[in-house]
């Protein structure tokens, strides 16, 4: 059934919305362009409210409008920590591609500058700030600077990780200061701005390590478990303020210069053992995490809060039936 006034079925519009930026979506770019052009056929402001999509007479129209329109982030203000490479970079790029104004931070100035240049190519406002989020004042300083530069904040993505792997003082300090406390501090800074604006979205990047015992990386696993619990608590506490809080728990993610790319050379046996423990048969990509972040931040996820979404090709399920190794995703 076609959506009224557009001649485009809701299934086609949903497919184009969800596959935008993927290889399948690029192959069908011509068809999706026609779908995008058909958006001008929408009428009656507010008619895309998903609450009203349950009646048979208007379900396809309303659902199509939600799917086609609400994946766009044009005009939204998105703040991403640890975003010069890997998962954080892919998330920032995905939002910029969908029209958002984006703020990013990272410790390395060179990588940050390159990321800023690429983000600006997509036409939105960009704010980039070098900072070490392990410093107690840095998260609040970055978020406040981003709010000023972008004139607001709609979405906060807490991605930065200290990758605390060794069971010693430095490993625990890196995990607690960056993964946990930087997330708490950035969130505490963002909440008043979101509350004043009438709502917002917070996404915390955890890990499947937070769901299981990982003796090899005790600090990393412990702080990622803490983030999962923090996400549940904040989701409950902030729901009345219309601020949704969710987390993503990636499995083993491979990208140039990342942990698993390095392990391929430094410890090929561990690399292969981990790969063999992933039912999907390959490591994940940062882009696959970014697409889940887009969903959680969009109106398509408007009733999702306090949840942790596992994105791992079945890796966590397999680990519960046999031994496997898990290292940080980023």
PDB file of C-alpha atoms in Angstrom:
ATOM      1  CA  UNK A   1       0.000   0.000   0.000  1.00  0.00           C
ATOM      2  CA  UNK A   2       1.427   3.388  -0.962  1.00  0.00           C
ATOM      3  CA  UNK A   3       1.639   6.287   1.486  1.00  0.00           C
ATOM      4  CA  UNK A   4      -1.078   8.805   0.721  1.00  0.00           C
ATOM      5  CA  UNK A   5       0.001  11.619  -1.584  1.00  0.00           C
ATOM      6  CA  UNK A   6       3.473  10.209  -2.325  1.00  0.00           C
ATOM      7  CA  UNK A   7       3.005   7.039  -4.372  1.00  0.00           C
ATOM      8  CA  UNK A   8       5.840   5.478  -2.376  1.00  0.00           C
ATOM      9  CA  UNK A   9       5.227   2.454  -0.171  1.00  0.00           C
ATOM     10  CA  UNK A  10       6.219   2.685   3.483  1.00  0.00           C
ATOM     11  CA  UNK A  11       8.330  -0.454   3.000  1.00  0.00           C
ATOM     12  CA  UNK A  12      10.433   1.253   0.326  1.00  0.00           C
ATOM     13  CA  UNK A  13      10.871   4.342   2.471  1.00  0.00           C
ATOM     14  CA  UNK A  14      11.812   2.299   5.511  1.00  0.00           C
ATOM     15  CA  UNK A  15      14.364   0.321   3.526  1.00  0.00           C
ATOM     16  CA  UNK A  16      15.993   3.486   2.185  1.00  0.00           C
ATOM     17  CA  UNK A  17      16.052   5.100   5.619  1.00  0.00           C
ATOM     18  CA  UNK A  18      17.698   2.109   7.285  1.00  0.00           C
ATOM     19  CA  UNK A  19      20.148   1.266   4.489  1.00  0.00           C
ATOM     20  CA  UNK A  20      21.348   4.823   3.860  1.00  0.00           C
ATOM     21  CA  UNK A  21      25.150   4.760   3.858  1.00  0.00           C
ATOM     22  CA  UNK A  22      25.431   0.970   3.579  1.00  0.00           C
ATOM     23  CA  UNK A  23      26.653  -0.873   0.464  1.00  0.00           C
ATOM     24  CA  UNK A  24      23.104  -2.050  -0.221  1.00  0.00           C
ATOM     25  CA  UNK A  25      21.801   1.482   0.115  1.00  0.00           C
ATOM     26  CA  UNK A  26      24.451   2.865  -2.235  1.00  0.00           C
ATOM     27  CA  UNK A  27      23.533   0.274  -4.839  1.00  0.00           C
ATOM     28  CA  UNK A  28      19.949   1.468  -4.662  1.00  0.00           C
ATOM     29  CA  UNK A  29      20.820   5.167  -4.502  1.00  0.00           C
ATOM     30  CA  UNK A  30      18.643   6.056  -7.468  1.00  0.00           C
ATOM     31  CA  UNK A  31      15.577   4.446  -5.988  1.00  0.00           C
ATOM     32  CA  UNK A  32      16.248   6.055  -2.601  1.00  0.00           C
ATOM     33  CA  UNK A  33      16.645   9.463  -4.217  1.00  0.00           C
ATOM     34  CA  UNK A  34      13.155   9.045  -5.645  1.00  0.00           C
ATOM     35  CA  UNK A  35      11.903   8.124  -2.196  1.00  0.00           C
ATOM     36  CA  UNK A  36      13.558  11.211  -0.675  1.00  0.00           C
ATOM     37  CA  UNK A  37      11.992  13.415  -3.343  1.00  0.00           C
ATOM     38  CA  UNK A  38       8.578  12.020  -2.478  1.00  0.00           C
ATOM     39  CA  UNK A  39       8.827  13.361   1.073  1.00  0.00           C
ATOM     40  CA  UNK A  40       7.460  16.676  -0.149  1.00  0.00           C
ATOM     41  CA  UNK A  41       4.073  14.961  -0.385  1.00  0.00           C
ATOM     42  CA  UNK A  42       3.625  14.982   3.402  1.00  0.00           C
ATOM     43  CA  UNK A  43       0.674  16.954   4.748  1.00  0.00           C
ATOM     44  CA  UNK A  44      -0.833  17.896   8.104  1.00  0.00           C
ATOM     45  CA  UNK A  45       1.999  18.868  10.479  1.00  0.00           C
ATOM     46  CA  UNK A  46       2.222  16.460  13.379  1.00  0.00           C
ATOM     47  CA  UNK A  47       0.467  13.655  11.510  1.00  0.00           C
ATOM     48  CA  UNK A  48       3.553  11.458  11.787  1.00  0.00           C
ATOM     49  CA  UNK A  49       3.054  10.931  15.527  1.00  0.00           C
ATOM     50  CA  UNK A  50       3.698   7.194  16.016  1.00  0.00           C
ATOM     51  CA  UNK A  51       1.087   7.092  18.772  1.00  0.00           C
ATOM     52  CA  UNK A  52      -1.611   7.405  16.112  1.00  0.00           C
ATOM     53  CA  UNK A  53      -0.237   4.754  13.765  1.00  0.00           C
ATOM     54  CA  UNK A  54      -2.087   1.819  15.294  1.00  0.00           C
ATOM     55  CA  UNK A  55      -5.385   2.233  13.484  1.00  0.00           C
ATOM     56  CA  UNK A  56      -5.773   0.358  10.178  1.00  0.00           C
ATOM     57  CA  UNK A  57      -6.792   3.435   8.214  1.00  0.00           C
ATOM     58  CA  UNK A  58      -3.566   5.358   8.682  1.00  0.00           C
ATOM     59  CA  UNK A  59      -0.891   2.908   9.824  1.00  0.00           C
ATOM     60  CA  UNK A  60       1.065   2.831   6.557  1.00  0.00           C
ATOM     61  CA  UNK A  61       0.959   6.610   6.167  1.00  0.00           C
ATOM     62  CA  UNK A  62       2.066   7.426   9.702  1.00  0.00           C
ATOM     63  CA  UNK A  63       4.704   4.730   9.946  1.00  0.00           C
ATOM     64  CA  UNK A  64       6.150   5.675   6.572  1.00  0.00           C
ATOM     65  CA  UNK A  65       6.468   9.289   7.667  1.00  0.00           C
ATOM     66  CA  UNK A  66       8.234   8.330  10.869  1.00  0.00           C
ATOM     67  CA  UNK A  67      10.656   6.050   9.024  1.00  0.00           C
ATOM     68  CA  UNK A  68      11.396   8.425   6.173  1.00  0.00           C
ATOM     69  CA  UNK A  69      11.649  11.629   8.174  1.00  0.00           C
ATOM     70  CA  UNK A  70      12.989  10.777  11.617  1.00  0.00           C
ATOM     71  CA  UNK A  71      16.291   9.185  10.614  1.00  0.00           C
ATOM     72  CA  UNK A  72      17.332  12.683   9.534  1.00  0.00           C
ATOM     73  CA  UNK A  73      19.221  14.730  12.106  1.00  0.00           C
ATOM     74  CA  UNK A  74      19.285  18.012  10.233  1.00  0.00           C
ATOM     75  CA  UNK A  75      19.663  20.842  12.718  1.00  0.00           C
ATOM     76  CA  UNK A  76      20.334  18.516  15.672  1.00  0.00           C
ATOM     77  CA  UNK A  77      23.314  19.202  17.921  1.00  0.00           C
ATOM     78  CA  UNK A  78      25.408  16.093  18.577  1.00  0.00           C
ATOM     79  CA  UNK A  79      28.364  15.834  20.970  1.00  0.00           C
ATOM     80  CA  UNK A  80      30.690  12.811  20.741  1.00  0.00           C
ATOM     81  CA  UNK A  81      33.650  12.117  23.030  1.00  0.00           C
ATOM     82  CA  UNK A  82      36.719  10.262  21.791  1.00  0.00           C
ATOM     83  CA  UNK A  83      35.821  10.752  18.147  1.00  0.00           C
ATOM     84  CA  UNK A  84      38.974  11.017  16.062  1.00  0.00           C
ATOM     85  CA  UNK A  85      38.996   7.338  15.035  1.00  0.00           C
ATOM     86  CA  UNK A  86      37.218   4.016  15.377  1.00  0.00           C
ATOM     87  CA  UNK A  87      33.712   3.816  16.782  1.00  0.00           C
ATOM     88  CA  UNK A  88      33.585   7.434  17.940  1.00  0.00           C
ATOM     89  CA  UNK A  89      34.665   8.732  14.546  1.00  0.00           C
ATOM     90  CA  UNK A  90      32.156   6.569  12.694  1.00  0.00           C
ATOM     91  CA  UNK A  91      29.352   7.780  14.976  1.00  0.00           C
ATOM     92  CA  UNK A  92      30.305  11.430  14.491  1.00  0.00           C
ATOM     93  CA  UNK A  93      30.540  10.963  10.724  1.00  0.00           C
ATOM     94  CA  UNK A  94      27.185   9.174  10.569  1.00  0.00           C
ATOM     95  CA  UNK A  95      25.433  12.048  12.351  1.00  0.00           C
ATOM     96  CA  UNK A  96      27.188  14.652  10.182  1.00  0.00           C
ATOM     97  CA  UNK A  97      26.166  12.757   7.064  1.00  0.00           C
ATOM     98  CA  UNK A  98      22.555  12.903   8.245  1.00  0.00           C
ATOM     99  CA  UNK A  99      22.688  16.684   8.630  1.00  0.00           C
ATOM    100  CA  UNK A 100      23.651  17.185  12.277  1.00  0.00           C
ATOM    101  CA  UNK A 101      25.952  19.802  13.747  1.00  0.00           C
ATOM    102  CA  UNK A 102      28.695  17.833  15.498  1.00  0.00           C
ATOM    103  CA  UNK A 103      31.196  18.432  18.311  1.00  0.00           C
ATOM    104  CA  UNK A 104      34.097  16.059  18.854  1.00  0.00           C
ATOM    105  CA  UNK A 105      37.063  15.759  21.176  1.00  0.00           C
ATOM    106  CA  UNK A 106      40.193  13.620  21.346  1.00  0.00           C
ATOM    107  CA  UNK A 107      43.654  13.690  22.877  1.00  0.00           C
ATOM    108  CA  UNK A 108      45.610  13.615  19.617  1.00  0.00           C
ATOM    109  CA  UNK A 109      45.543  16.988  17.876  1.00  0.00           C
ATOM    110  CA  UNK A 110      46.571  15.633  14.470  1.00  0.00           C
ATOM    111  CA  UNK A 111      43.805  13.042  14.283  1.00  0.00           C
ATOM    112  CA  UNK A 112      41.307  15.542  15.626  1.00  0.00           C
ATOM    113  CA  UNK A 113      42.180  18.103  12.953  1.00  0.00           C
ATOM    114  CA  UNK A 114      41.777  15.539  10.178  1.00  0.00           C
ATOM    115  CA  UNK A 115      38.404  14.479  11.588  1.00  0.00           C
ATOM    116  CA  UNK A 116      37.240  18.086  11.804  1.00  0.00           C
ATOM    117  CA  UNK A 117      38.157  18.743   8.162  1.00  0.00           C
ATOM    118  CA  UNK A 118      36.216  15.679   7.001  1.00  0.00           C
ATOM    119  CA  UNK A 119      33.147  16.524   9.104  1.00  0.00           C
ATOM    120  CA  UNK A 120      32.999  20.057   7.692  1.00  0.00           C
ATOM    121  CA  UNK A 121      32.627  18.619   4.199  1.00  0.00           C
ATOM    122  CA  UNK A 122      29.082  17.604   5.122  1.00  0.00           C
ATOM    123  CA  UNK A 123      27.896  21.183   5.586  1.00  0.00           C
ATOM    124  CA  UNK A 124      26.974  21.331   9.265  1.00  0.00           C
ATOM    125  CA  UNK A 125      28.626  23.261  12.066  1.00  0.00           C
ATOM    126  CA  UNK A 126      31.617  21.501  13.634  1.00  0.00           C
ATOM    127  CA  UNK A 127      33.366  22.056  16.959  1.00  0.00           C
ATOM    128  CA  UNK A 128      36.590  20.173  17.721  1.00  0.00           C
ATOM    129  CA  UNK A 129      38.470  20.426  20.994  1.00  0.00           C
ATOM    130  CA  UNK A 130      41.625  18.585  22.050  1.00  0.00           C
ATOM    131  CA  UNK A 131      41.260  17.325  25.606  1.00  0.00           C
ATOM    132  CA  UNK A 132      42.314  14.573  27.972  1.00  0.00           C
ATOM    133  CA  UNK A 133      39.069  13.317  29.477  1.00  0.00           C
ATOM    134  CA  UNK A 134      40.975  11.703  32.343  1.00  0.00           C
ATOM    135  CA  UNK A 135      41.354  15.204  33.779  1.00  0.00           C
ATOM    136  CA  UNK A 136      38.438  15.904  36.100  1.00  0.00           C
ATOM    137  CA  UNK A 137      37.551  19.273  34.548  1.00  0.00           C
ATOM    138  CA  UNK A 138      37.889  18.218  30.890  1.00  0.00           C
ATOM    139  CA  UNK A 139      34.496  16.562  30.222  1.00  0.00           C
ATOM    140  CA  UNK A 140      32.500  19.526  31.563  1.00  0.00           C
ATOM    141  CA  UNK A 141      34.748  21.962  29.718  1.00  0.00           C
ATOM    142  CA  UNK A 142      34.304  20.135  26.437  1.00  0.00           C
ATOM    143  CA  UNK A 143      30.524  19.755  26.712  1.00  0.00           C
ATOM    144  CA  UNK A 144      30.064  23.379  27.764  1.00  0.00           C
ATOM    145  CA  UNK A 145      32.263  24.535  24.876  1.00  0.00           C
ATOM    146  CA  UNK A 146      30.303  22.369  22.461  1.00  0.00           C
ATOM    147  CA  UNK A 147      26.979  23.753  23.677  1.00  0.00           C
ATOM    148  CA  UNK A 148      28.235  27.293  23.183  1.00  0.00           C
ATOM    149  CA  UNK A 149      29.678  26.590  19.738  1.00  0.00           C
ATOM    150  CA  UNK A 150      26.670  24.639  18.433  1.00  0.00           C
ATOM    151  CA  UNK A 151      24.053  26.658  20.307  1.00  0.00           C
ATOM    152  CA  UNK A 152      22.689  23.673  22.187  1.00  0.00           C
ATOM    153  CA  UNK A 153      22.922  19.922  22.647  1.00  0.00           C
ATOM    154  CA  UNK A 154      20.344  17.322  21.614  1.00  0.00           C
ATOM    155  CA  UNK A 155      22.440  14.149  21.675  1.00  0.00           C
ATOM    156  CA  UNK A 156      25.458  13.158  23.772  1.00  0.00           C
ATOM    157  CA  UNK A 157      27.514  10.084  22.872  1.00  0.00           C
ATOM    158  CA  UNK A 158      29.942   9.001  25.595  1.00  0.00           C
ATOM    159  CA  UNK A 159      32.423   6.932  23.624  1.00  0.00           C
ATOM    160  CA  UNK A 160      35.881   7.664  25.052  1.00  0.00           C
ATOM    161  CA  UNK A 161      37.751   4.806  26.699  1.00  0.00           C
ATOM    162  CA  UNK A 162      40.983   4.630  28.641  1.00  0.00           C
ATOM    163  CA  UNK A 163      41.201   0.938  27.656  1.00  0.00           C
ATOM    164  CA  UNK A 164      42.350  -0.100  31.120  1.00  0.00           C
ATOM    165  CA  UNK A 165      43.557  -3.648  30.563  1.00  0.00           C
ATOM    166  CA  UNK A 166      46.111  -4.462  33.255  1.00  0.00           C
ATOM    167  CA  UNK A 167      45.028  -5.317  36.789  1.00  0.00           C
ATOM    168  CA  UNK A 168      47.174  -2.631  38.362  1.00  0.00           C
ATOM    169  CA  UNK A 169      46.827   0.947  39.547  1.00  0.00           C
ATOM    170  CA  UNK A 170      47.327   2.471  36.101  1.00  0.00           C
ATOM    171  CA  UNK A 171      44.846   0.105  34.439  1.00  0.00           C
ATOM    172  CA  UNK A 172      42.141   0.772  36.980  1.00  0.00           C
ATOM    173  CA  UNK A 173      42.800   4.509  36.964  1.00  0.00           C
ATOM    174  CA  UNK A 174      42.520   4.675  33.164  1.00  0.00           C
ATOM    175  CA  UNK A 175      39.222   2.789  33.173  1.00  0.00           C
ATOM    176  CA  UNK A 176      37.632   4.638  36.050  1.00  0.00           C
ATOM    177  CA  UNK A 177      38.769   8.117  35.013  1.00  0.00           C
ATOM    178  CA  UNK A 178      37.894   7.905  31.313  1.00  0.00           C
ATOM    179  CA  UNK A 179      35.283   5.192  30.732  1.00  0.00           C
ATOM    180  CA  UNK A 180      33.290   5.838  33.889  1.00  0.00           C
ATOM    181  CA  UNK A 181      33.904   9.260  35.400  1.00  0.00           C
ATOM    182  CA  UNK A 182      34.270  11.118  32.105  1.00  0.00           C
ATOM    183  CA  UNK A 183      30.895   9.669  31.123  1.00  0.00           C
ATOM    184  CA  UNK A 184      29.351  10.753  34.423  1.00  0.00           C
ATOM    185  CA  UNK A 185      30.847  14.251  34.217  1.00  0.00           C
ATOM    186  CA  UNK A 186      29.877  14.814  30.581  1.00  0.00           C
ATOM    187  CA  UNK A 187      26.360  13.569  31.311  1.00  0.00           C
ATOM    188  CA  UNK A 188      25.958  15.775  34.361  1.00  0.00           C
ATOM    189  CA  UNK A 189      27.000  18.781  32.305  1.00  0.00           C
ATOM    190  CA  UNK A 190      24.643  17.976  29.424  1.00  0.00           C
ATOM    191  CA  UNK A 191      21.513  17.222  31.457  1.00  0.00           C
ATOM    192  CA  UNK A 192      20.564  20.820  32.418  1.00  0.00           C
ATOM    193  CA  UNK A 193      20.834  21.952  28.787  1.00  0.00           C
ATOM    194  CA  UNK A 194      18.727  19.026  27.574  1.00  0.00           C
ATOM    195  CA  UNK A 195      16.174  19.551  30.310  1.00  0.00           C
ATOM    196  CA  UNK A 196      15.834  23.214  29.396  1.00  0.00           C
ATOM    197  CA  UNK A 197      15.354  22.251  25.741  1.00  0.00           C
ATOM    198  CA  UNK A 198      12.584  19.791  26.628  1.00  0.00           C
ATOM    199  CA  UNK A 199      14.522  16.561  26.241  1.00  0.00           C
ATOM    200  CA  UNK A 200      17.472  14.828  24.663  1.00  0.00           C
ATOM    201  CA  UNK A 201      19.302  11.575  24.075  1.00  0.00           C
ATOM    202  CA  UNK A 202      22.373  10.123  25.785  1.00  0.00           C
ATOM    203  CA  UNK A 203      24.188   7.077  24.394  1.00  0.00           C
ATOM    204  CA  UNK A 204      26.942   5.343  26.352  1.00  0.00           C
ATOM    205  CA  UNK A 205      29.370   3.004  24.602  1.00  0.00           C
ATOM    206  CA  UNK A 206      29.873  -0.050  26.796  1.00  0.00           C
ATOM    207  CA  UNK A 207      31.061  -3.515  25.685  1.00  0.00           C
ATOM    208  CA  UNK A 208      30.001  -7.144  25.809  1.00  0.00           C
ATOM    209  CA  UNK A 209      32.884  -7.442  28.303  1.00  0.00           C
ATOM    210  CA  UNK A 210      30.529  -5.807  30.785  1.00  0.00           C
ATOM    211  CA  UNK A 211      28.266  -8.876  30.711  1.00  0.00           C
ATOM    212  CA  UNK A 212      30.851 -11.532  31.489  1.00  0.00           C
ATOM    213  CA  UNK A 213      34.022 -12.349  33.392  1.00  0.00           C
ATOM    214  CA  UNK A 214      37.104 -11.297  31.434  1.00  0.00           C
ATOM    215  CA  UNK A 215      40.214 -12.023  33.534  1.00  0.00           C
ATOM    216  CA  UNK A 216      42.517 -10.703  30.804  1.00  0.00           C
ATOM    217  CA  UNK A 217      41.069  -7.171  31.042  1.00  0.00           C
ATOM    218  CA  UNK A 218      39.609  -6.826  34.536  1.00  0.00           C
ATOM    219  CA  UNK A 219      39.459  -2.996  34.744  1.00  0.00           C
ATOM    220  CA  UNK A 220      37.960  -2.645  31.263  1.00  0.00           C
ATOM    221  CA  UNK A 221      35.257  -5.235  31.903  1.00  0.00           C
ATOM    222  CA  UNK A 222      34.399  -3.791  35.315  1.00  0.00           C
ATOM    223  CA  UNK A 223      33.912  -0.209  34.143  1.00  0.00           C
ATOM    224  CA  UNK A 224      31.907  -1.333  31.124  1.00  0.00           C
ATOM    225  CA  UNK A 225      29.621  -3.262  33.498  1.00  0.00           C
ATOM    226  CA  UNK A 226      29.307  -0.107  35.584  1.00  0.00           C
ATOM    227  CA  UNK A 227      28.243   1.822  32.477  1.00  0.00           C
ATOM    228  CA  UNK A 228      25.476  -0.691  31.807  1.00  0.00           C
ATOM    229  CA  UNK A 229      24.092  -0.202  35.316  1.00  0.00           C
ATOM    230  CA  UNK A 230      24.559   3.572  35.110  1.00  0.00           C
ATOM    231  CA  UNK A 231      22.590   3.563  31.863  1.00  0.00           C
ATOM    232  CA  UNK A 232      19.681   1.744  33.508  1.00  0.00           C
ATOM    233  CA  UNK A 233      19.647   4.098  36.476  1.00  0.00           C
ATOM    234  CA  UNK A 234      19.853   7.248  34.382  1.00  0.00           C
ATOM    235  CA  UNK A 235      17.248   5.948  31.960  1.00  0.00           C
ATOM    236  CA  UNK A 236      14.836   5.586  34.859  1.00  0.00           C
ATOM    237  CA  UNK A 237      15.754   8.856  36.550  1.00  0.00           C
ATOM    238  CA  UNK A 238      15.646  11.019  33.421  1.00  0.00           C
ATOM    239  CA  UNK A 239      12.557   9.577  31.713  1.00  0.00           C
ATOM    240  CA  UNK A 240      10.224  12.175  33.322  1.00  0.00           C
ATOM    241  CA  UNK A 241      12.480  14.868  31.828  1.00  0.00           C
ATOM    242  CA  UNK A 242      12.137  13.294  28.369  1.00  0.00           C
ATOM    243  CA  UNK A 243      15.841  12.468  28.250  1.00  0.00           C
ATOM    244  CA  UNK A 244      16.431   8.971  26.916  1.00  0.00           C
ATOM    245  CA  UNK A 245      19.568   7.116  28.038  1.00  0.00           C
ATOM    246  CA  UNK A 246      20.749   3.943  26.323  1.00  0.00           C
ATOM    247  CA  UNK A 247      23.994   2.060  25.806  1.00  0.00           C
ATOM    248  CA  UNK A 248      25.557   0.034  23.019  1.00  0.00           C
ATOM    249  CA  UNK A 249      27.679  -3.008  23.880  1.00  0.00           C
ATOM    250  CA  UNK A 250      29.882  -3.801  20.873  1.00  0.00           C
ATOM    251  CA  UNK A 251      31.630  -7.083  20.414  1.00  0.00           C
ATOM    252  CA  UNK A 252      35.125  -7.235  18.947  1.00  0.00           C
ATOM    253  CA  UNK A 253      35.468  -4.396  16.437  1.00  0.00           C
ATOM    254  CA  UNK A 254      38.335  -4.173  13.949  1.00  0.00           C
ATOM    255  CA  UNK A 255      39.560  -1.028  12.222  1.00  0.00           C
ATOM    256  CA  UNK A 256      42.992   0.315  11.125  1.00  0.00           C
ATOM    257  CA  UNK A 257      45.099   1.180  14.163  1.00  0.00           C
ATOM    258  CA  UNK A 258      42.602  -0.334  16.615  1.00  0.00           C
ATOM    259  CA  UNK A 259      43.158  -3.033  19.231  1.00  0.00           C
ATOM    260  CA  UNK A 260      42.293  -5.968  16.979  1.00  0.00           C
ATOM    261  CA  UNK A 261      44.191  -4.608  14.003  1.00  0.00           C
ATOM    262  CA  UNK A 262      47.271  -4.454  16.232  1.00  0.00           C
ATOM    263  CA  UNK A 263      46.592  -7.893  17.736  1.00  0.00           C
ATOM    264  CA  UNK A 264      46.550  -9.423  14.280  1.00  0.00           C
ATOM    265  CA  UNK A 265      50.289  -8.703  14.111  1.00  0.00           C
ATOM    266  CA  UNK A 266      51.309  -8.890  17.769  1.00  0.00           C
ATOM    267  CA  UNK A 267      49.258 -11.934  18.836  1.00  0.00           C
ATOM    268  CA  UNK A 268      47.883 -13.766  15.790  1.00  0.00           C
ATOM    269  CA  UNK A 269      46.804 -16.769  17.873  1.00  0.00           C
ATOM    270  CA  UNK A 270      44.582 -14.621  20.098  1.00  0.00           C
ATOM    271  CA  UNK A 271      43.253 -12.831  17.030  1.00  0.00           C
ATOM    272  CA  UNK A 272      42.323 -16.106  15.332  1.00  0.00           C
ATOM    273  CA  UNK A 273      40.864 -17.613  18.514  1.00  0.00           C
ATOM    274  CA  UNK A 274      38.638 -14.580  18.962  1.00  0.00           C
ATOM    275  CA  UNK A 275      37.581 -14.628  15.320  1.00  0.00           C
ATOM    276  CA  UNK A 276      36.715 -18.308  15.625  1.00  0.00           C
ATOM    277  CA  UNK A 277      34.487 -17.466  18.596  1.00  0.00           C
ATOM    278  CA  UNK A 278      32.280 -15.065  16.598  1.00  0.00           C
ATOM    279  CA  UNK A 279      29.374 -16.990  15.035  1.00  0.00           C
ATOM    280  CA  UNK A 280      28.967 -14.409  12.262  1.00  0.00           C
ATOM    281  CA  UNK A 281      32.467 -15.334  11.087  1.00  0.00           C
ATOM    282  CA  UNK A 282      34.104 -11.904  11.147  1.00  0.00           C
ATOM    283  CA  UNK A 283      34.912  -8.962  13.376  1.00  0.00           C
ATOM    284  CA  UNK A 284      32.481  -6.068  13.501  1.00  0.00           C
ATOM    285  CA  UNK A 285      33.047  -2.631  11.991  1.00  0.00           C
ATOM    286  CA  UNK A 286      32.682   0.815  13.569  1.00  0.00           C
ATOM    287  CA  UNK A 287      30.033   1.668  10.993  1.00  0.00           C
ATOM    288  CA  UNK A 288      27.806  -1.114  12.301  1.00  0.00           C
ATOM    289  CA  UNK A 289      27.898   0.462  15.757  1.00  0.00           C
ATOM    290  CA  UNK A 290      27.217   3.900  14.291  1.00  0.00           C
ATOM    291  CA  UNK A 291      24.034   2.717  12.595  1.00  0.00           C
ATOM    292  CA  UNK A 292      22.668   1.473  15.919  1.00  0.00           C
ATOM    293  CA  UNK A 293      23.531   4.830  17.477  1.00  0.00           C
ATOM    294  CA  UNK A 294      21.515   6.577  14.755  1.00  0.00           C
ATOM    295  CA  UNK A 295      18.515   4.398  15.526  1.00  0.00           C
ATOM    296  CA  UNK A 296      18.723   4.978  19.275  1.00  0.00           C
ATOM    297  CA  UNK A 297      19.034   8.742  18.802  1.00  0.00           C
ATOM    298  CA  UNK A 298      16.206   8.962  16.270  1.00  0.00           C
ATOM    299  CA  UNK A 299      12.464   9.174  16.770  1.00  0.00           C
ATOM    300  CA  UNK A 300      12.286   5.565  15.637  1.00  0.00           C
ATOM    301  CA  UNK A 301      13.684   4.720  19.079  1.00  0.00           C
ATOM    302  CA  UNK A 302      11.434   7.186  20.882  1.00  0.00           C
ATOM    303  CA  UNK A 303      10.223   4.682  23.515  1.00  0.00           C
ATOM    304  CA  UNK A 304      13.571   3.008  24.149  1.00  0.00           C
ATOM    305  CA  UNK A 305      15.395   4.036  27.330  1.00  0.00           C
ATOM    306  CA  UNK A 306      17.558   2.437  29.994  1.00  0.00           C
ATOM    307  CA  UNK A 307      18.573  -0.343  27.601  1.00  0.00           C
ATOM    308  CA  UNK A 308      21.903  -1.777  26.450  1.00  0.00           C
ATOM    309  CA  UNK A 309      21.878  -3.004  22.861  1.00  0.00           C
ATOM    310  CA  UNK A 310      24.380  -5.781  22.114  1.00  0.00           C
ATOM    311  CA  UNK A 311      25.927  -5.552  18.635  1.00  0.00           C
ATOM    312  CA  UNK A 312      28.346  -8.443  18.261  1.00  0.00           C
ATOM    313  CA  UNK A 313      27.425 -10.979  15.574  1.00  0.00           C
ATOM    314  CA  UNK A 314      26.442 -13.490  18.271  1.00  0.00           C
ATOM    315  CA  UNK A 315      29.787 -13.318  20.083  1.00  0.00           C
ATOM    316  CA  UNK A 316      28.355 -12.932  23.590  1.00  0.00           C
ATOM    317  CA  UNK A 317      25.924 -15.804  23.105  1.00  0.00           C
ATOM    318  CA  UNK A 318      28.719 -18.065  21.915  1.00  0.00           C
ATOM    319  CA  UNK A 319      30.921 -17.107  24.865  1.00  0.00           C
ATOM    320  CA  UNK A 320      28.276 -18.429  27.238  1.00  0.00           C
ATOM    321  CA  UNK A 321      28.621 -21.908  25.784  1.00  0.00           C
ATOM    322  CA  UNK A 322      32.398 -22.050  25.560  1.00  0.00           C
ATOM    323  CA  UNK A 323      35.612 -20.130  26.275  1.00  0.00           C
ATOM    324  CA  UNK A 324      36.537 -17.200  24.056  1.00  0.00           C
ATOM    325  CA  UNK A 325      38.625 -14.076  24.371  1.00  0.00           C
ATOM    326  CA  UNK A 326      37.245 -10.569  24.360  1.00  0.00           C
ATOM    327  CA  UNK A 327      39.319  -7.395  24.211  1.00  0.00           C
ATOM    328  CA  UNK A 328      38.250  -3.757  24.027  1.00  0.00           C
ATOM    329  CA  UNK A 329      36.201  -2.775  21.016  1.00  0.00           C
ATOM    330  CA  UNK A 330      37.861   0.573  20.362  1.00  0.00           C
TER     331      UNK A 330
END
